[in-house]
Amino acid sequence: MEIKLADNSGFCFGVKRALDITENEINSFSQGKKEGKLFTCGPLIHNSQVTDSLAERGCRIIDNLQEASKGDTVIVRSHGEPEEFYTKAEEMGINLVETSCPFVSRIHQLVKNAHDEGKNILIVGDKSHQEVIATNGWCNYQAIIVGDGDDVKSIPGGEYFIVCQTTIRKELLDDIVAKLDEENIKYELHNTICNATTLRQDSCKKLAEESEAMIIIGGRHSSNTRKLYEISKKCGADTYFVENINELPLKEIQKYNKIGVAAGASTPESAIKEVIAKMSEVITNVNEEVTMEDFMDEIEASTRLPRNGEIVTGTVHQVSDKEVIVNLGCKKDGILPADEVTLEEGETLTDVFKPDDEIQAKVIKTDDGDGSILLSKKRLEISEHWTEINEAHENRDIINVKVVRAVNGGVIAAYKEVTGFIPMSQLSDRFVEADKAEDYIGKTMDVRVTRVDPRRNRAVFSHKAVIMDEKQKQIANIWENLSVGDVVEGTVMRFTDYGAFVDIGGLDGLLHISEISWGKLKHPEEVLSIGDTINVKILSMNQEKNKISLGLKQITPEPWTVISDKYQVGAIVPGKVVQLKEYGAFVELEPGLDGLVHISEVANKRVADISEELKVGQEVNTKILDIDTDRKRISLSIKATLDDVEEEEAAPEAVEESAPEAVEESAPEAVEEAAPEAVEEAAPEVVEEAAAEVEEVKETSEEE
């Protein structure tokens, strides 16, 4: 004979939690930590063995709050209570201990919010079940309760906010929704069926289909146990409903070769094991899948609780927006709160976890106050992240961190769930003022791990180390790819009295003041500004000393080599006085090209002191008198430009002062003074034209 236990049999999370909390309360009263009496309002769970045991130890059942007195403690059962229950308890001075299943409490909140918004509430479930009664009490008992598809026909028209009893079958909900669609009734559906119920029913159905007989263990008044019985019978297996070992039909089951066992959510593990063990004892030649030795191992495993800090593996039992319930294979379930899971922005627990997922977590507390084991994924991840940081430290790997806040002497940066310290001196390869730490908050940066102390949860990072490594690579690349004579682009970074430093892609080169311009400069800022992008020529390189000399003036031709292209003797050109001497002034025509204005060429008068006539920096016009390319000398004259101006100004006056007679007399004389040869050679027509022009000038003069 083969005996097999269905998966997900026995206490659900809510029942386990309620019993653990109640056990803690019983212990508190027995130790004298609390006064008054201890009650549960109605049976805590639908199992008389359990409730009788609780009563024997001082936790009796009452039917309503009126049976308790001021100062007494009443445990709210896992199926929950209506809203008015809490109000009455407060008025009577009764202490309440909450054991409502978190998933039932969530339904209560959904219903209350919808009712406050004026929505019509529809509850799918058994109207006599405590959970449904309690839920209806959170909308002032105004909900419509639907138990099957036939009830839909009596529903008034309108739009409904639908919730479900946690223990109903999914098929029932689907049938009711289909009927609502047929009646064209609008609704907003919230499927609040407990996943544990679905898993338990599916497991029972699967096992019943494979078995000749099924033993269903649970309380007679347990709704979910009755549903398991119905499911098993529908599958065709001979089904027996037993509440305890005494009701087990031992003689009848001996005829079966394959027996399945399933248990309701209110059935303790001890009852399940007793039933299976009893069947094993009385049936001879049993080839069991589950032996007594297996049961003893299971009992030992189920009674052992993990230690704080231990990493455990479990199966996701149920997921809500606030927490994940994890089956750890022991007598307590694990609770993984949302704030102990690393979630992306907008992500929820239901996006990350699904029922039956296997997960690992770290135990924070073996008792979270509600009888469960408090778990954390974050703490586990932190352990893993410390391992990654240690490896990065040992291997000199680069990790990416985000600066989260400024502290004295630096900033705190986060690597995943681990934080470390970055000193101010390690934020950059340049000096950072202490009051500038705030500017780095929210920025991500690559760092090296320079020190790790996992025992004290401390790590030190350096962004400067990464920058310096990158610079070394860039510098090595620059030395490898540059040659003397290359023209490269650079950025002016800073000035000194003797030149400027230019960044040519990660390496600074010196642009000496003498290499900036063909002319003379007192300071580089006369022609350059910080941040300017310029093309420079590499004049020399010394990798051992890490020095590069640059030239800017070499980018343009030396002025004397192209002087003939731009300047000719007799041309008038502008310039700037750059130097005064006793014998004259030097005028710069362009950088690197100066000419001398001798003191005698300054003005149309005798000049004794040249400084009385000219100032350094003065803009002047000069006339080129001579260019000596061999000796690189240019002779200039300011006076000559003045003479030209005076002649131009005098010419109109001379014409106006000339009498008509002068014009008249001059014309014949001009003809007579023409060379005889020219006159002789001139054609008669030319002579006539000249005479006509003279006559024309004469007539014009007379008119004037």
XYZ file of C-alpha atoms in Angstrom:
704
model
C 0.000 0.000 0.000
C 1.135 3.503 -0.801
C 0.181 6.496 1.375
C 0.815 9.997 0.054
C 0.216 13.360 1.699
C -1.036 16.215 -0.500
C 1.119 19.317 -0.761
C 0.049 22.405 1.173
C -1.857 20.385 3.751
C -2.376 21.648 7.286
C -2.165 25.051 8.896
C -2.093 28.003 6.560
C -0.059 31.069 7.350
C -2.977 32.916 8.957
C -3.857 30.037 11.283
C -0.235 29.462 12.259
C 0.165 33.128 13.024
C -3.031 33.224 15.129
C -1.981 30.176 17.162
C 1.549 31.486 17.763
C 0.218 34.832 19.004
C -2.295 33.063 21.241
C 0.432 30.814 22.683
C 2.462 33.934 23.538
C -0.551 35.463 25.285
C -1.189 32.290 27.304
C 2.445 32.287 28.420
C 2.233 35.958 29.429
C -0.837 35.276 31.625
C 0.634 32.124 33.152
C 3.785 34.052 34.093
C 1.737 36.795 35.737
C 2.763 39.461 33.212
C -0.889 40.307 32.483
C -3.982 40.609 34.637
C -7.636 39.757 34.006
C -8.896 36.909 31.868
C -7.978 35.722 28.368
C -10.628 34.893 25.751
C -11.109 34.314 22.060
C -14.332 35.728 20.636
C -15.611 32.640 18.857
C -13.354 29.657 18.120
C -9.872 30.720 17.089
C -9.829 28.033 14.382
C -12.286 25.336 13.277
C -10.614 22.489 15.140
C -12.029 21.343 18.461
C -8.833 19.583 19.508
C -6.922 22.817 19.273
C -9.549 25.028 20.878
C -10.069 22.517 23.717
C -6.338 22.534 24.364
C -6.304 26.337 24.488
C -9.253 26.382 26.912
C -7.499 23.948 29.254
C -4.583 26.371 29.459
C -6.711 29.420 30.241
C -7.899 30.795 26.900
C -11.655 30.243 26.858
C -14.139 30.950 24.054
C -16.844 33.629 24.403
C -19.562 34.387 21.870
C -19.597 38.193 22.258
C -17.779 41.021 24.010
C -20.465 41.359 26.681
C -19.130 38.163 28.277
C -15.812 39.902 29.002
C -15.110 42.614 31.578
C -13.007 45.735 31.701
C -9.307 44.861 31.767
C -9.782 41.436 30.162
C -7.956 40.462 26.965
C -9.832 39.236 23.915
C -8.026 37.704 20.932
C -9.425 38.687 17.531
C -9.565 35.466 15.522
C -7.900 35.046 12.130
C -11.205 35.442 10.220
C -11.409 39.032 11.560
C -14.216 41.091 13.088
C -16.499 43.943 11.912
C -15.457 47.550 12.454
C -17.982 48.035 15.267
C -16.312 45.225 17.237
C -13.226 47.382 17.767
C -15.303 50.407 18.762
C -17.227 48.431 21.400
C -14.048 46.912 22.827
C -12.551 50.362 23.272
C -15.716 51.639 24.977
C -15.719 48.667 27.377
C -12.026 48.962 28.212
C -11.221 45.533 26.798
C -7.719 44.831 25.511
C -7.696 43.383 21.992
C -4.952 41.198 20.555
C -5.079 41.153 16.759
C -4.578 37.832 14.948
C -6.639 38.600 11.848
C -4.976 37.146 8.770
C -3.131 39.994 6.983
C -4.931 39.088 3.759
C -8.319 39.319 5.459
C -7.337 42.691 6.969
C -6.431 43.871 3.476
C -9.947 42.982 2.237
C -11.433 44.966 5.151
C -9.410 48.022 4.142
C -10.397 47.697 0.478
C -14.070 47.502 1.413
C -13.884 50.429 3.825
C -12.158 52.674 1.261
C -14.649 51.729 -1.480
C -17.606 52.320 0.849
C -16.223 55.743 1.850
C -16.047 56.590 -1.856
C -19.737 55.725 -2.268
C -19.232 52.500 -4.220
C -21.596 49.525 -4.112
C -19.934 46.524 -2.458
C -20.435 42.922 -3.598
C -18.872 40.053 -1.612
C -18.498 36.615 -3.202
C -18.690 33.972 -0.450
C -20.731 32.199 2.195
C -22.901 34.765 4.009
C -22.808 32.683 7.213
C -19.017 32.470 7.296
C -17.314 34.621 9.933
C -14.910 36.137 7.385
C -17.787 37.341 5.183
C -19.734 38.663 8.192
C -16.656 40.571 9.382
C -15.993 41.988 5.893
C -19.588 43.171 5.550
C -19.149 45.008 8.854
C -16.572 47.320 7.249
C -19.165 48.790 4.858
C -21.931 49.234 7.457
C -23.441 45.847 6.460
C -24.600 47.277 3.120
C -22.830 44.766 0.865
C -24.621 42.355 -1.423
C -23.423 38.788 -0.746
C -23.402 36.298 -3.615
C -22.884 32.593 -2.879
C -23.350 31.157 -6.382
C -24.235 32.076 -9.950
C -27.971 31.881 -9.326
C -27.778 34.772 -6.856
C -26.648 37.122 -9.634
C -30.163 37.351 -11.102
C -31.453 39.120 -7.987
C -28.722 41.789 -8.008
C -30.033 45.337 -8.728
C -28.519 47.181 -11.653
C -25.504 49.404 -11.129
C -21.732 49.128 -10.826
C -20.124 47.007 -8.082
C -16.832 46.800 -6.223
C -16.198 43.027 -5.849
C -14.095 41.214 -3.210
C -14.009 37.494 -2.392
C -13.937 35.295 0.672
C -10.337 34.066 0.845
C -11.291 30.379 0.966
C -13.719 30.088 -1.972
C -12.934 28.109 -5.103
C -11.668 29.981 -8.147
C -14.268 28.163 -10.272
C -17.050 29.714 -8.184
C -15.702 33.211 -8.728
C -15.313 32.591 -12.475
C -18.923 31.352 -12.686
C -20.292 34.419 -10.874
C -18.249 36.822 -13.017
C -19.545 35.120 -16.171
C -23.124 35.548 -14.943
C -22.474 39.237 -14.191
C -21.251 39.659 -17.769
C -24.390 37.956 -19.070
C -26.553 40.365 -17.083
C -24.467 43.343 -18.352
C -23.657 44.353 -14.788
C -20.547 46.507 -14.529
C -17.987 45.714 -11.852
C -14.507 46.389 -10.497
C -13.103 42.978 -9.524
C -10.521 42.408 -6.773
C -9.621 38.716 -6.673
C -8.873 38.300 -2.964
C -8.924 34.493 -2.917
C -6.010 33.347 -0.764
C -3.363 31.712 -2.902
C -2.815 29.123 -0.182
C -6.420 28.004 -0.577
C -5.990 27.597 -4.333
C -2.755 25.650 -3.912
C -4.328 23.392 -1.244
C -7.358 22.650 -3.412
C -5.269 22.036 -6.544
C -2.991 19.644 -4.641
C -5.995 17.785 -3.232
C -7.562 17.463 -6.685
C -4.353 16.192 -8.268
C -3.808 13.587 -5.546
C -7.465 12.482 -5.596
C -7.222 11.822 -9.334
C -4.226 9.546 -8.714
C -5.607 7.731 -5.623
C -8.174 5.015 -4.972
C -9.207 6.564 -1.646
C -8.771 9.957 0.048
C -8.652 10.758 3.762
C -9.652 14.405 4.408
C -8.600 15.563 7.873
C -10.128 18.650 9.522
C -12.860 20.190 11.648
C -16.485 19.564 10.798
C -17.178 23.296 10.804
C -14.186 24.201 8.630
C -15.377 25.643 5.346
C -12.128 25.020 3.489
C -11.946 21.394 4.743
C -15.474 20.708 3.491
C -14.428 22.081 0.094
C -11.509 19.616 -0.003
C -13.974 16.810 0.715
C -16.241 17.956 -2.132
C -13.316 18.255 -4.580
C -12.091 14.758 -3.730
C -15.526 13.184 -4.195
C -15.946 14.888 -7.580
C -12.696 13.309 -8.743
C -14.182 9.845 -8.164
C -12.024 8.726 -5.217
C -13.658 7.050 -2.223
C -13.465 9.884 0.282
C -13.542 9.801 4.091
C -13.904 12.923 6.253
C -12.201 12.504 9.665
C -11.643 15.063 12.397
C -9.067 13.019 14.334
C -7.435 9.621 14.616
C -10.427 8.120 16.426
C -12.645 8.570 13.335
C -10.216 6.826 10.985
C -11.999 3.865 9.178
C -9.086 1.441 9.479
C -10.905 -1.696 8.298
C -12.263 -0.049 5.165
C -9.035 1.467 3.984
C -7.150 -1.850 4.103
C -8.656 -2.782 0.740
C -6.981 0.126 -1.087
C -3.506 0.020 -2.597
C -3.097 3.792 -3.040
C -4.388 6.226 -0.431
C -4.116 10.022 -0.499
C -4.286 12.313 2.520
C -5.261 16.005 2.513
C -5.921 18.359 5.421
C -7.715 21.662 5.896
C -6.138 24.966 6.899
C -7.167 24.474 10.546
C -5.681 21.000 10.907
C -2.524 20.802 13.050
C 0.465 18.847 11.781
C 0.286 16.568 14.789
C -3.193 15.378 13.760
C -2.032 14.695 10.207
C 0.985 12.697 11.375
C -1.076 10.725 13.902
C -3.555 9.654 11.206
C -0.845 8.533 8.785
C 1.162 6.837 11.527
C -1.916 4.936 12.719
C -2.648 3.699 9.206
C 0.945 2.522 8.914
C 0.763 0.562 12.167
C -2.414 -1.405 11.501
C -1.885 -2.214 7.859
C 0.538 -5.050 7.236
C 2.868 -5.297 4.258
C 2.563 -1.597 3.560
C 4.858 -0.169 0.909
C 4.629 3.428 2.067
C 5.964 6.456 0.321
C 6.078 8.194 3.707
C 7.490 6.038 6.556
C 7.515 6.618 10.320
C 11.207 7.441 10.089
C 10.366 10.108 7.523
C 7.746 11.545 9.872
C 10.254 11.731 12.716
C 12.690 13.586 10.466
C 9.930 15.977 9.413
C 8.906 16.579 13.019
C 12.495 17.318 14.020
C 12.934 19.683 11.064
C 9.637 21.402 11.724
C 10.397 22.041 15.404
C 13.843 23.522 14.798
C 13.849 27.280 14.244
C 16.618 29.057 12.317
C 18.993 31.319 14.247
C 19.293 35.072 13.859
C 21.634 35.872 10.985
C 21.178 32.461 9.367
C 20.592 32.329 5.617
C 17.504 30.227 4.881
C 15.839 28.901 1.741
C 12.072 28.738 1.437
C 9.135 28.685 -0.948
C 6.942 31.704 -1.527
C 3.546 30.899 -0.073
C 1.691 34.144 -0.691
C 2.479 37.691 -1.848
C 0.836 41.019 -1.095
C 1.934 44.603 -1.611
C 3.199 44.766 1.978
C 4.871 41.384 2.552
C 5.817 37.964 1.261
C 4.927 34.845 3.256
C 7.629 32.179 2.939
C 7.302 28.510 3.862
C 10.582 27.601 5.580
C 9.713 23.990 6.343
C 9.505 24.583 10.079
C 6.651 25.306 12.494
C 6.770 29.024 11.718
C 6.459 30.771 8.383
C 8.817 33.518 7.353
C 7.625 37.083 6.768
C 9.528 39.183 4.254
C 8.324 42.822 4.549
C 8.451 45.168 1.563
C 10.994 47.414 3.281
C 13.410 44.478 3.517
C 13.453 44.013 -0.261
C 15.338 46.148 -2.748
C 12.762 47.387 -5.266
C 13.155 49.616 -8.282
C 11.102 52.816 -8.470
C 7.447 51.930 -9.088
C 8.074 48.213 -8.538
C 6.013 46.170 -6.045
C 6.496 42.829 -4.298
C 3.982 41.183 -6.635
C 6.165 42.204 -9.589
C 9.182 40.419 -8.107
C 7.793 37.361 -6.326
C 5.282 34.697 -7.352
C 3.828 31.778 -5.350
C 6.057 28.652 -5.397
C 9.182 30.739 -6.156
C 12.195 29.517 -4.214
C 14.008 32.339 -2.478
C 16.862 32.898 -0.063
C 16.778 35.414 2.758
C 18.518 36.269 6.010
C 16.828 35.759 9.384
C 16.518 39.031 11.329
C 14.350 37.757 14.183
C 13.065 34.288 15.009
C 9.920 35.927 16.388
C 8.637 39.160 14.872
C 6.071 39.639 17.648
C 3.313 37.987 15.621
C 4.717 34.475 15.910
C 6.545 34.516 12.563
C 10.183 34.621 11.492
C 11.229 38.026 10.193
C 13.294 37.788 7.008
C 15.324 40.232 4.943
C 16.534 40.085 1.364
C 18.380 43.355 1.828
C 20.542 41.922 4.627
C 21.363 38.919 2.467
C 22.212 41.184 -0.442
C 24.383 43.294 1.857
C 26.370 40.170 2.756
C 26.753 39.385 -0.928
C 27.691 42.982 -1.685
C 30.378 42.970 1.020
C 31.816 39.901 -0.681
C 31.861 41.806 -3.985
C 33.562 44.775 -2.319
C 36.197 42.514 -0.778
C 36.877 40.960 -4.162
C 37.092 44.423 -5.767
C 39.599 45.451 -3.073
C 41.739 42.358 -3.585
C 41.656 42.506 -7.387
C 41.853 46.313 -7.644
C 38.618 46.272 -9.640
C 36.591 49.412 -10.288
C 33.028 49.614 -8.900
C 30.330 52.220 -9.487
C 28.850 54.063 -6.503
C 26.306 56.826 -5.902
C 26.970 59.695 -3.507
C 24.093 59.842 -1.010
C 25.095 62.466 1.549
C 27.867 64.770 2.723
C 29.620 64.215 6.061
C 32.493 65.810 7.909
C 35.634 65.344 5.824
C 34.000 63.783 2.779
C 30.892 62.041 1.469
C 29.039 58.743 1.918
C 28.574 56.722 -1.263
C 26.425 53.611 -1.779
C 27.414 50.478 -3.664
C 24.092 48.654 -4.018
C 23.076 48.144 -0.347
C 26.524 48.884 1.130
C 27.809 52.357 1.939
C 31.390 53.569 2.103
C 33.320 56.761 2.819
C 35.060 58.922 0.195
C 37.420 61.496 1.778
C 37.431 64.981 0.241
C 40.981 64.395 -0.982
C 39.780 61.350 -2.960
C 36.800 62.966 -4.696
C 38.886 64.387 -7.519
C 42.429 64.757 -8.763
C 42.054 68.469 -8.052
C 41.520 70.191 -4.741
C 37.868 70.276 -3.650
C 36.723 72.845 -1.109
C 34.995 71.424 1.995
C 31.820 73.407 1.287
C 31.596 71.860 -2.199
C 30.844 68.325 -0.936
C 27.092 68.978 -1.345
C 27.632 69.414 -5.099
C 28.450 65.702 -5.407
C 25.205 64.396 -3.834
C 23.228 62.291 -6.323
C 26.187 61.821 -8.677
C 27.482 58.391 -9.675
C 31.182 57.760 -10.069
C 33.678 54.959 -10.555
C 35.866 54.251 -7.536
C 38.514 51.876 -6.266
C 38.127 50.228 -2.873
C 41.112 51.326 -0.788
C 40.140 49.820 2.579
C 37.574 47.281 3.838
C 36.474 46.301 7.346
C 33.340 44.099 7.009
C 33.182 43.398 10.751
C 32.637 47.103 11.396
C 30.723 47.585 8.119
C 33.246 50.103 6.860
C 34.746 50.670 3.443
C 36.757 53.530 1.966
C 36.534 54.443 -1.715
C 38.658 56.639 -3.981
C 37.490 58.345 -7.155
C 40.863 60.071 -7.491
C 42.610 56.716 -7.927
C 40.413 55.944 -10.953
C 41.067 59.377 -12.474
C 44.814 59.016 -11.994
C 44.801 55.561 -13.587
C 42.909 56.930 -16.578
C 45.313 59.848 -16.844
C 48.300 57.518 -16.794
C 46.764 55.541 -19.644
C 46.059 58.750 -21.581
C 49.557 60.069 -20.949
C 51.131 56.798 -22.086
C 48.999 56.965 -25.227
C 50.039 60.590 -25.835
C 53.762 59.829 -25.536
C 53.311 56.903 -27.885
C 51.445 58.807 -30.587
C 53.043 62.290 -30.549
C 56.212 63.449 -32.281
C 58.222 66.660 -32.433
C 56.803 68.865 -35.157
C 53.204 67.681 -34.745
C 50.507 70.337 -34.557
C 47.888 69.454 -31.917
C 44.840 71.060 -30.343
C 45.093 72.145 -26.709
C 43.323 74.097 -23.995
C 44.937 76.944 -22.074
C 44.818 75.839 -18.417
C 46.873 78.350 -16.411
C 49.420 81.200 -16.683
C 52.821 81.931 -15.200
C 55.053 84.974 -15.745
C 57.159 82.920 -18.136
C 54.410 81.349 -20.203
C 51.218 79.275 -20.266
C 50.439 75.609 -19.605
C 48.320 73.956 -22.272
C 46.445 70.637 -21.877
C 46.931 68.553 -25.020
C 44.605 65.685 -24.167
C 45.611 64.816 -20.613
C 49.186 66.015 -20.599
C 50.224 69.609 -19.891
C 52.855 71.223 -22.094
C 54.663 74.515 -21.544
C 54.071 77.303 -24.043
C 56.924 79.673 -23.204
C 56.175 83.386 -23.511
C 58.826 83.684 -26.208
C 57.008 81.033 -28.276
C 53.592 82.632 -28.119
C 54.020 85.537 -30.544
C 56.568 86.827 -33.066
C 56.336 90.085 -31.187
C 57.394 90.920 -27.658
C 54.992 90.142 -24.744
C 55.152 91.101 -21.092
C 52.602 88.456 -20.061
C 50.787 85.595 -21.871
C 47.364 87.019 -21.023
C 48.015 89.843 -23.504
C 47.000 87.429 -26.276
C 45.538 84.368 -24.476
C 42.722 83.621 -22.017
C 42.127 80.657 -19.687
C 40.010 78.066 -21.490
C 41.034 79.147 -25.001
C 41.295 76.295 -27.508
C 44.398 76.773 -29.647
C 46.561 74.839 -32.083
C 50.161 74.464 -30.959
C 53.287 72.875 -32.381
C 55.386 70.392 -30.416
C 58.915 71.796 -30.220
C 60.526 69.217 -27.930
C 59.625 66.148 -25.821
C 61.324 64.600 -22.779
C 59.392 61.578 -21.511
C 61.803 60.874 -18.640
C 61.171 64.320 -17.185
C 57.568 64.308 -18.412
C 58.058 67.646 -20.175
C 56.763 68.909 -23.499
C 57.630 72.304 -25.012
C 55.055 73.919 -27.264
C 55.008 76.767 -29.755
C 52.141 78.951 -30.933
C 53.909 81.479 -33.141
C 55.256 78.680 -35.317
C 51.714 78.092 -36.601
C 51.979 81.361 -38.626
C 54.886 82.470 -40.898
C 57.660 84.666 -39.458
C 56.733 88.225 -40.665
C 60.087 89.003 -42.326
C 59.752 85.953 -44.582
C 56.585 87.336 -46.182
C 57.168 91.059 -45.798
C 57.228 91.671 -49.547
C 53.735 90.208 -49.828
C 52.274 92.786 -47.470
C 54.474 95.894 -47.415
C 56.025 98.125 -50.137
C 58.090 101.320 -49.990
C 55.845 104.380 -50.196
C 52.845 102.624 -48.643
C 51.097 104.240 -45.702
C 50.427 101.685 -42.959
C 49.018 101.893 -39.414
C 51.113 100.951 -36.405
C 51.489 101.238 -32.664
C 54.269 103.043 -30.830
C 56.026 100.405 -28.706
C 59.244 102.134 -27.677
C 60.670 105.673 -27.478
C 64.369 106.519 -27.847
C 66.245 109.832 -27.969
C 66.793 109.321 -31.663
C 63.293 108.243 -32.566
C 60.347 105.871 -31.980
C 59.839 102.181 -32.766
C 56.452 101.443 -34.263
C 55.036 97.912 -34.419
C 53.320 97.205 -37.727
C 52.373 93.689 -36.597
C 53.769 91.269 -33.998
C 57.429 90.647 -34.841
C 57.675 93.507 -37.325
C 58.878 96.891 -36.001
C 60.060 99.957 -37.893
C 62.006 103.056 -36.792
C 60.604 106.550 -37.115
C 63.680 108.793 -36.839
C 63.139 111.902 -34.706
C 63.514 113.988 -37.858
C 60.579 112.108 -39.422
C 58.151 112.671 -36.569
C 56.724 116.104 -37.408
C 56.970 119.066 -39.796
C 59.029 120.923 -37.254
C 62.151 120.485 -35.243
C 61.510 118.002 -32.390
C 63.811 118.250 -29.380
C 61.988 115.781 -27.063
C 60.175 112.938 -28.836
C 58.077 112.149 -25.772
C 56.309 115.478 -26.250
C 55.032 114.272 -29.618
C 54.417 110.532 -29.096
C 53.362 108.117 -26.341
C 53.927 104.370 -26.007
C 50.787 102.570 -27.145
C 49.693 105.418 -29.409
C 48.193 104.398 -32.745
C 49.837 106.231 -35.689
C 49.928 106.161 -39.482
C 53.386 105.826 -41.036
C 54.880 105.900 -44.513
C 57.425 103.257 -45.451
C 60.621 104.994 -46.566
C 62.856 101.945 -46.884
C 62.852 98.169 -46.296
C 66.191 96.411 -45.671
C 65.389 92.675 -45.658
C 69.024 91.659 -45.142
C 69.423 93.704 -41.976
C 65.709 93.355 -41.090
C 65.203 97.090 -40.789
C 62.300 99.278 -41.807
C 62.508 103.058 -42.012
C 59.241 104.866 -41.369
C 58.034 108.431 -41.428
C 55.103 110.039 -39.695
C 55.964 113.433 -41.155
C 55.610 112.150 -44.701
C 52.037 111.166 -44.007
C 51.408 114.677 -42.686
C 52.876 116.261 -45.871
C 50.559 114.189 -48.045
C 47.583 115.317 -46.031
C 48.610 119.010 -46.206
C 49.073 118.813 -50.008
C 45.644 117.233 -50.445
C 44.075 119.936 -48.300
C 45.935 122.736 -50.172
C 45.027 121.654 -53.745
C 41.376 122.855 -53.767
C 42.361 126.215 -52.292
C 44.908 126.781 -55.042
C 42.312 126.192 -57.742
C 39.828 128.610 -56.151
C 42.439 131.412 -55.815
C 43.537 131.207 -59.487
C 42.038 134.142 -61.553
C 40.364 133.359 -64.841
C 43.085 135.368 -66.459
C 45.702 133.027 -65.052
C 43.966 130.072 -66.593
C 43.586 132.017 -69.827
C 47.243 132.983 -69.943
C 48.527 129.620 -68.923
C 46.794 127.678 -71.625
C 48.660 129.156 -74.638
C 51.925 129.043 -72.751
C 51.413 125.391 -71.972
C 51.024 124.723 -75.657
C 54.002 126.813 -76.577
C 56.205 125.115 -73.979
C 55.468 121.720 -75.460
C 58.574 120.224 -76.991
C 58.933 121.306 -80.638
C 59.341 117.714 -81.587
C 56.061 116.857 -79.957
C 54.329 119.701 -81.745
C 55.797 118.756 -85.029
C 54.951 115.124 -84.600
C 51.441 115.835 -83.373
C 48.772 115.385 -85.937
C 46.760 118.532 -86.898
C 43.757 116.965 -85.233
C 45.579 116.677 -81.883
C 46.581 120.355 -81.997
C 43.022 121.342 -82.711
C 41.769 119.203 -79.805
C 44.289 120.823 -77.419
C 43.246 124.314 -78.549
C 39.605 123.391 -78.035
C 40.314 122.206 -74.496
C 42.103 125.492 -73.706
C 39.142 127.454 -75.118
C 36.790 125.373 -72.981
C 38.767 126.066 -69.811
C 38.745 129.784 -70.673
C 34.949 129.903 -71.145
C 34.450 128.064 -67.882
C 36.704 130.522 -66.049
C 34.788 133.510 -67.418
C 31.476 132.042 -66.330
C 32.848 131.500 -62.842
